[in-house]
mmCIF file of C-alpha atoms and ligand atoms in Angstrom:
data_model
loop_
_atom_site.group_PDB
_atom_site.id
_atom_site.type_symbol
_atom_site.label_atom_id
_atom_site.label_comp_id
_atom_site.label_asym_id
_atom_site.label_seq_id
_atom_site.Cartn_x
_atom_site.Cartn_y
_atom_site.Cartn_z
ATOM 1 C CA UNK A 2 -1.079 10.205 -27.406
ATOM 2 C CA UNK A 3 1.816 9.362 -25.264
ATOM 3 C CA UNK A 4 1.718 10.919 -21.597
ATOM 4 C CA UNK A 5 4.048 13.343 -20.042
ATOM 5 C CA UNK A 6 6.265 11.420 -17.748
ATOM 6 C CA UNK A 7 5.526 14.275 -15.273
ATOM 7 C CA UNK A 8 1.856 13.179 -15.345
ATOM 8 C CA UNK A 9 2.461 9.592 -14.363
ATOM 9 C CA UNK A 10 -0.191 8.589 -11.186
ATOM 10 C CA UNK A 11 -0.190 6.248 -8.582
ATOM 11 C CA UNK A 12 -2.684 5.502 -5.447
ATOM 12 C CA UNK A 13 -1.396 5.943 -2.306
ATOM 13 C CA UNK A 14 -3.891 5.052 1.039
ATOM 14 C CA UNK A 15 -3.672 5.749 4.782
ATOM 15 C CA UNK A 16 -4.805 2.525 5.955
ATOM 16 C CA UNK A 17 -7.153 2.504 8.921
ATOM 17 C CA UNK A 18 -4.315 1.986 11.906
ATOM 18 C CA UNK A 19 -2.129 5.112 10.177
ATOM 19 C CA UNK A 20 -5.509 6.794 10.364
ATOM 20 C CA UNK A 21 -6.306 6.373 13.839
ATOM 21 C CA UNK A 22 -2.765 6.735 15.124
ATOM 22 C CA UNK A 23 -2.914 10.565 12.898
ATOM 23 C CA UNK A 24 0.093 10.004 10.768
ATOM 24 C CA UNK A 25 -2.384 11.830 8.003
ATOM 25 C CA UNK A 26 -0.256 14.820 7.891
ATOM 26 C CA UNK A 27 3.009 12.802 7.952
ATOM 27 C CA UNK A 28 2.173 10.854 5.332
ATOM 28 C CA UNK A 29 1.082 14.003 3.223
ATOM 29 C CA UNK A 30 4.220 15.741 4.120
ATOM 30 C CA UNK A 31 6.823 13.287 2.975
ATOM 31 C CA UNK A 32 5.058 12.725 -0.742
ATOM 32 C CA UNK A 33 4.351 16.773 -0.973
ATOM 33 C CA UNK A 34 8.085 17.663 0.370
ATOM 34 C CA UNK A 35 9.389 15.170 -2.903
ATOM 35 C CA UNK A 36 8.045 17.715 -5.326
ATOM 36 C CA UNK A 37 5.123 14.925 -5.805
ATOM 37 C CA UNK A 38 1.784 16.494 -6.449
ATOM 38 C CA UNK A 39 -1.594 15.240 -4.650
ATOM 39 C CA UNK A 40 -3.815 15.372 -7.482
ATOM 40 C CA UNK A 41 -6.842 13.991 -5.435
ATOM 41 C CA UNK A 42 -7.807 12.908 -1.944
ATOM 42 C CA UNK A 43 -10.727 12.100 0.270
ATOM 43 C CA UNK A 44 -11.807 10.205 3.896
ATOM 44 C CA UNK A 45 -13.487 7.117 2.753
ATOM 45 C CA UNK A 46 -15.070 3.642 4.606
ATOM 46 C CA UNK A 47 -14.140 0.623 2.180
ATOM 47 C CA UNK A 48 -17.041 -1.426 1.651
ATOM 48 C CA UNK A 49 -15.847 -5.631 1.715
ATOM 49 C CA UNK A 50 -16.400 -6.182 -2.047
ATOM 50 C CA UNK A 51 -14.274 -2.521 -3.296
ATOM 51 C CA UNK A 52 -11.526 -3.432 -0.364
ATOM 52 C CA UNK A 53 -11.419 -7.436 -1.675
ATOM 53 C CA UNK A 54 -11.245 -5.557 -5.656
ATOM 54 C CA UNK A 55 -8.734 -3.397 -4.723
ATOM 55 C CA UNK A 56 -6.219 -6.335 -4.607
ATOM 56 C CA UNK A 57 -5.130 -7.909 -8.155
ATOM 57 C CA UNK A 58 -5.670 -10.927 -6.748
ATOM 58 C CA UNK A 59 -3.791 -12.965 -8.810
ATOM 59 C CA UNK A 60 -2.209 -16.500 -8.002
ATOM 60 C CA UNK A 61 1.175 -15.150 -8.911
ATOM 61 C CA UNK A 62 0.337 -11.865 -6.526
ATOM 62 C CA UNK A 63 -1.039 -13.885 -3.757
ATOM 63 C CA UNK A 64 1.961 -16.082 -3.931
ATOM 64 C CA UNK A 65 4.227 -12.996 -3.678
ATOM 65 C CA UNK A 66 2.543 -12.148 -0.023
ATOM 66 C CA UNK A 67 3.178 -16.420 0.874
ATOM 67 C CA UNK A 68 6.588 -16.383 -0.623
ATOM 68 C CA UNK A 69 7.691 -12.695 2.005
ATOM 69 C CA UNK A 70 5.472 -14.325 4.279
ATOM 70 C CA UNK A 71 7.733 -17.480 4.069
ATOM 71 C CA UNK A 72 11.059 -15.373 4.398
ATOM 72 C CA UNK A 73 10.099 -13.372 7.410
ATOM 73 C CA UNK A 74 9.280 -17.072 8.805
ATOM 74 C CA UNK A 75 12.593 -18.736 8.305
ATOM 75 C CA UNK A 76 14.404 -15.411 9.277
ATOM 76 C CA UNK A 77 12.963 -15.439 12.592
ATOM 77 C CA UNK A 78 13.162 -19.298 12.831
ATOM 78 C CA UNK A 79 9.278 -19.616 12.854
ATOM 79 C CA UNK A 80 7.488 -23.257 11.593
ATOM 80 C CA UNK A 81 4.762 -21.590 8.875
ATOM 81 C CA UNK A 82 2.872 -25.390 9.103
ATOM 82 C CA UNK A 83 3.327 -25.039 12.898
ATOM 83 C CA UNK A 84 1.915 -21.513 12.697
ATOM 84 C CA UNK A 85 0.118 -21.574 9.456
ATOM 85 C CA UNK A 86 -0.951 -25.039 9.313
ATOM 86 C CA UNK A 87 0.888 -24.695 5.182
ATOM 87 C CA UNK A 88 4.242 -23.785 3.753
ATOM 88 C CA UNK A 89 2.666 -23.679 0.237
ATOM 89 C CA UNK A 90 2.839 -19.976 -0.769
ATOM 90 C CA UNK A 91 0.128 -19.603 -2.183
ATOM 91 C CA UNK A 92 -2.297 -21.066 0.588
ATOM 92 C CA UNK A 93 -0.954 -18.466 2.453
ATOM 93 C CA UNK A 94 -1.335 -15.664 0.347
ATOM 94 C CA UNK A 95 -5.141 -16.719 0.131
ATOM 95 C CA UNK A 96 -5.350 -16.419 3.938
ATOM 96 C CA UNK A 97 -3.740 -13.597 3.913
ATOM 97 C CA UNK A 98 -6.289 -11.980 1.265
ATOM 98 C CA UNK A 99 -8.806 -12.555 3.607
ATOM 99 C CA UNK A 100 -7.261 -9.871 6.532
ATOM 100 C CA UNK A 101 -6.326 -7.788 4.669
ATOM 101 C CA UNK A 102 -10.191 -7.080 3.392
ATOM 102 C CA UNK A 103 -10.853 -7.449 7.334
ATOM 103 C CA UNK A 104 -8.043 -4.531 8.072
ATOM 104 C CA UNK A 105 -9.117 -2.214 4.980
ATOM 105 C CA UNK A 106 -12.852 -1.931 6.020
ATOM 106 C CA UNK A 107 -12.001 -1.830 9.878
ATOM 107 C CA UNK A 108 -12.396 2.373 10.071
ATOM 108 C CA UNK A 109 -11.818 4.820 7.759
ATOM 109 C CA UNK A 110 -8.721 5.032 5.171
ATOM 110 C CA UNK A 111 -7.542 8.518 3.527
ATOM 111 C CA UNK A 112 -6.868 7.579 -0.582
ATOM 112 C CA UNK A 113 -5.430 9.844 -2.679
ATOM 113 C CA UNK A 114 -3.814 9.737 -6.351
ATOM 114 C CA UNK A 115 -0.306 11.313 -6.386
ATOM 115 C CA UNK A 116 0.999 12.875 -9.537
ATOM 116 C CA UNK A 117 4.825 13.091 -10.692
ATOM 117 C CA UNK A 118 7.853 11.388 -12.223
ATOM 118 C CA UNK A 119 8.044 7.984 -11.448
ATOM 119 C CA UNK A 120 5.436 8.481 -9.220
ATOM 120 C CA UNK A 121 4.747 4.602 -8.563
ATOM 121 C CA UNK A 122 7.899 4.169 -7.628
ATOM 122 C CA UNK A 123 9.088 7.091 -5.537
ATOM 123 C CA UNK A 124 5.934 6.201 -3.523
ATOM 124 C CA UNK A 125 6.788 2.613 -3.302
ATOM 125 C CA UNK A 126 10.415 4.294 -2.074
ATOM 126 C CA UNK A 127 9.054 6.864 0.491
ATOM 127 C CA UNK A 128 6.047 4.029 1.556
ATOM 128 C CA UNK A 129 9.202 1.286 2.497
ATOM 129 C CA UNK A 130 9.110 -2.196 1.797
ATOM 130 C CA UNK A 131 5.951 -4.347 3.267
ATOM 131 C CA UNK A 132 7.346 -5.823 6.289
ATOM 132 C CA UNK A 133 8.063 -3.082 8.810
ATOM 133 C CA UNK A 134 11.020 -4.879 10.709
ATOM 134 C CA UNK A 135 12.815 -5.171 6.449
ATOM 135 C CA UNK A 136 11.765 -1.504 5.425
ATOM 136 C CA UNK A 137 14.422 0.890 5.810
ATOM 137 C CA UNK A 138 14.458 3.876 8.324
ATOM 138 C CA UNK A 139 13.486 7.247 6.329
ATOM 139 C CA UNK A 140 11.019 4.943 4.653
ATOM 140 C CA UNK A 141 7.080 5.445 6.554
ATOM 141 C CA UNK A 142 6.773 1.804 6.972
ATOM 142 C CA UNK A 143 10.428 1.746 8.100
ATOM 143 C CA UNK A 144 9.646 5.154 10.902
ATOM 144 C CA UNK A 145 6.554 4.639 11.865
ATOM 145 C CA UNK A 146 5.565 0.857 12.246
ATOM 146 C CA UNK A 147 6.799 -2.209 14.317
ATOM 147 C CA UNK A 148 4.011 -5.134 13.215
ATOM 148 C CA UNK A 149 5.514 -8.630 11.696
ATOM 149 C CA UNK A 150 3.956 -11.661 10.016
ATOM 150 C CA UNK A 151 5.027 -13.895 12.767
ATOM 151 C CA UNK A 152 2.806 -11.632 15.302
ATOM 152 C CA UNK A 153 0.041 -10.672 13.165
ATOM 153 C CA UNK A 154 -0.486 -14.147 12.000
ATOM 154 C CA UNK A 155 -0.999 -15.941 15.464
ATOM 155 C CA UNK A 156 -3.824 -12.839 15.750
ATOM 156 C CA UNK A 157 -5.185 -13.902 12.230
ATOM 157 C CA UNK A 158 -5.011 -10.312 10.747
ATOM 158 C CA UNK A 159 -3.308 -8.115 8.504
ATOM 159 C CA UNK A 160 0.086 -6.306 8.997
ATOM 160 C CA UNK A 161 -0.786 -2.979 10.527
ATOM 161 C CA UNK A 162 2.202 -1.195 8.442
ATOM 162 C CA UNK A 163 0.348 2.495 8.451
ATOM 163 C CA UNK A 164 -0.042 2.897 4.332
ATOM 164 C CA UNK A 165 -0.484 1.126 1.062
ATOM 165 C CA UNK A 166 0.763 2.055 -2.055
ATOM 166 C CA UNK A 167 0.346 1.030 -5.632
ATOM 167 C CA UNK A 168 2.749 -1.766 -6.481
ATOM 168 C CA UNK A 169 3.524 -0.983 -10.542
ATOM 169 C CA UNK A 170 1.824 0.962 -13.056
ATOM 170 C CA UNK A 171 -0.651 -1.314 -13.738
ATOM 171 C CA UNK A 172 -1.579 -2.097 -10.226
ATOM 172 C CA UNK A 173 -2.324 2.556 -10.042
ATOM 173 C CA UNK A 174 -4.547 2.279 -12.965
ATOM 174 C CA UNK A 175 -6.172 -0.077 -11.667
ATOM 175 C CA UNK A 176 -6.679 0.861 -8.360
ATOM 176 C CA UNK A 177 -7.425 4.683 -9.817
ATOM 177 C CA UNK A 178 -10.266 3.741 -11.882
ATOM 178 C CA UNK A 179 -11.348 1.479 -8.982
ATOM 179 C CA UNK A 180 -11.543 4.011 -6.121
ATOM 180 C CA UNK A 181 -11.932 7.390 -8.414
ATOM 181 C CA UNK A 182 -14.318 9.107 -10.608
ATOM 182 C CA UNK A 183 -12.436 11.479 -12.971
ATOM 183 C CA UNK A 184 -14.328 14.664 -11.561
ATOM 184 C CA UNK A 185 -12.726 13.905 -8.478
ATOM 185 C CA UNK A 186 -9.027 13.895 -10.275
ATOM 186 C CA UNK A 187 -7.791 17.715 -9.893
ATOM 187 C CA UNK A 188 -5.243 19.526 -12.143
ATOM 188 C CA UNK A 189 -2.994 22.114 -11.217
ATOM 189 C CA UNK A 190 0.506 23.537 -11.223
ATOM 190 C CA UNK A 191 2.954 22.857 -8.032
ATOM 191 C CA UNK A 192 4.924 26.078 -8.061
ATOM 192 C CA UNK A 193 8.092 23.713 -7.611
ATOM 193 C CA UNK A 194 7.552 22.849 -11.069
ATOM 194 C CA UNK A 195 9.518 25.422 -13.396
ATOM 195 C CA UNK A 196 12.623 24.630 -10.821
ATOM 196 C CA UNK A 197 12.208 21.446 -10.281
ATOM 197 C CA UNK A 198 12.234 19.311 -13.443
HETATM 198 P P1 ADP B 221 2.506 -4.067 -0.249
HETATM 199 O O1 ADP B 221 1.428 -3.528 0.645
HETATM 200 O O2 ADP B 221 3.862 -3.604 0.175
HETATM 201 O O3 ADP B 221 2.237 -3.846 -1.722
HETATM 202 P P2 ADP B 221 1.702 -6.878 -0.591
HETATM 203 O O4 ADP B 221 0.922 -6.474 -1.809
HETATM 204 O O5 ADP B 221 2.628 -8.041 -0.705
HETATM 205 O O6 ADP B 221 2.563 -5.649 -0.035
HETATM 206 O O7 ADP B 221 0.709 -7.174 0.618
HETATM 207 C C1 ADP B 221 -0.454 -6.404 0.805
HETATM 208 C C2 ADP B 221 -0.690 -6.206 2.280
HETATM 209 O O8 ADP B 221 -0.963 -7.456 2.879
HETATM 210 C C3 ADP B 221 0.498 -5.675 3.075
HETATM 211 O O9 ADP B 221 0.637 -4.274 3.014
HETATM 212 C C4 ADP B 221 0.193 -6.158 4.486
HETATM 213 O O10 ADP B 221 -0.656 -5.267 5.192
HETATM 214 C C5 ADP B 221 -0.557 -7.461 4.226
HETATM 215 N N1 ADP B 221 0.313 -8.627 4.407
HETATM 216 C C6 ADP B 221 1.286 -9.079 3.592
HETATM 217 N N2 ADP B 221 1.852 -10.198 4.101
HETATM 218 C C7 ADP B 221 1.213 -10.464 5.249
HETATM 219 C C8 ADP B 221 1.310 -11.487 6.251
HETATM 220 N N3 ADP B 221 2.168 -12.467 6.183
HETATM 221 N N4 ADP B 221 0.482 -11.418 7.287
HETATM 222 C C9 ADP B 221 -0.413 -10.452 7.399
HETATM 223 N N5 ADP B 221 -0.556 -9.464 6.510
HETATM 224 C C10 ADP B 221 0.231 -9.461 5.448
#
């Protein structure tokens, strides 16, 4: 049976440094205030194994990270073998892997599934793009973070960029099934919903 595009779910995560800064709320507010329904959420501590499963993982995927990685590098006129010892994307998105399992289990992250049309990607829109100094203003990454590749890398870490959010549809159901039990998945009516779509 084909699902209501209304019903369409995505994962969205207050990562540990949009946690501790309390940008909860504003992070709630901007996905509730699109008409986009929170359909679950809870305060969790990522163990290393369900924050290194979270990520797909995936040569192309981890190549995607190197190849940004790589274009925040030559924007900023930055040497990634100077810095990085590599220029091979994927090397880097391995490294890269690695902190960002460091940053998810380093305090507590708020995960929730968000219901709506499009949902993946009007999350992906109000979340920004992953580099905070590219990500627009209006977007949260874009407000409410400052961290770059070319800084966080000389520290060895992750970019602190307040929130992750599923990347396409099969990334959410993934990442649903991976952090959710369906008891924990609640359905109700928005009362936006009869004037809203
Ligand atoms: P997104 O989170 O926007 O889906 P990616 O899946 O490409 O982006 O990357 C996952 C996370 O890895 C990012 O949110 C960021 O915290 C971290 N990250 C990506 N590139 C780098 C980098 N060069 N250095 C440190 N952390 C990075």
């Amino acid at each position: 049976m084909e699902i209501s595009p209304k019903e369409e779910k995505t994962v969205l995560f207050v990562k540990p440094d949009g946690v501790k800064r309390g940008l909860v709320g504003e992070v709630i507010k901007r996905v509730e205030s699109r008409g986009l329904k929170i359909i679950s959420l809870k305060m969790i501590v990522a163990s290393e194994d369900m924050a290194r499963d979270h990520y797909p993982n995936t040569d192309g995927w981890l190549r995607g990270m190197g190849e940004k990685t790589l274009d925040n590098y030559r924007q900023y006129g930055k040497d990634p073998i100077k810095e990085l010892g590599t220029d091979d994307p994927l090397e880097i998105g391995k490294e890269i892997a690695g902190w960002n399992v460091d940053f998810l289990t380093s305090g507590p992250i708020v995960a929730m599934v968000i219901q709506g049309i499009h949902a993946v990607d009007m999350v992906r829109k109000i979340v920004g793009k992953t580099i905070p100094a590219v990500a627009e203003m209006g977007t949260i990454r874009g407000d409410f973070s400052v961290d770059s590749p070319t800084l966080a890398n000389i520290g060895k870490r992750a970019i602190h960029n307040v929130v992750h959010a599923s990347g396409d549809s099969s990334e959410a159901a993934h990442e649903l099934e991976h952090w959710f039990k369906s008891e924990e998945i609640h359905e109700y009516k928005r009362a936006e919903e009869d004037i809203m779509f």
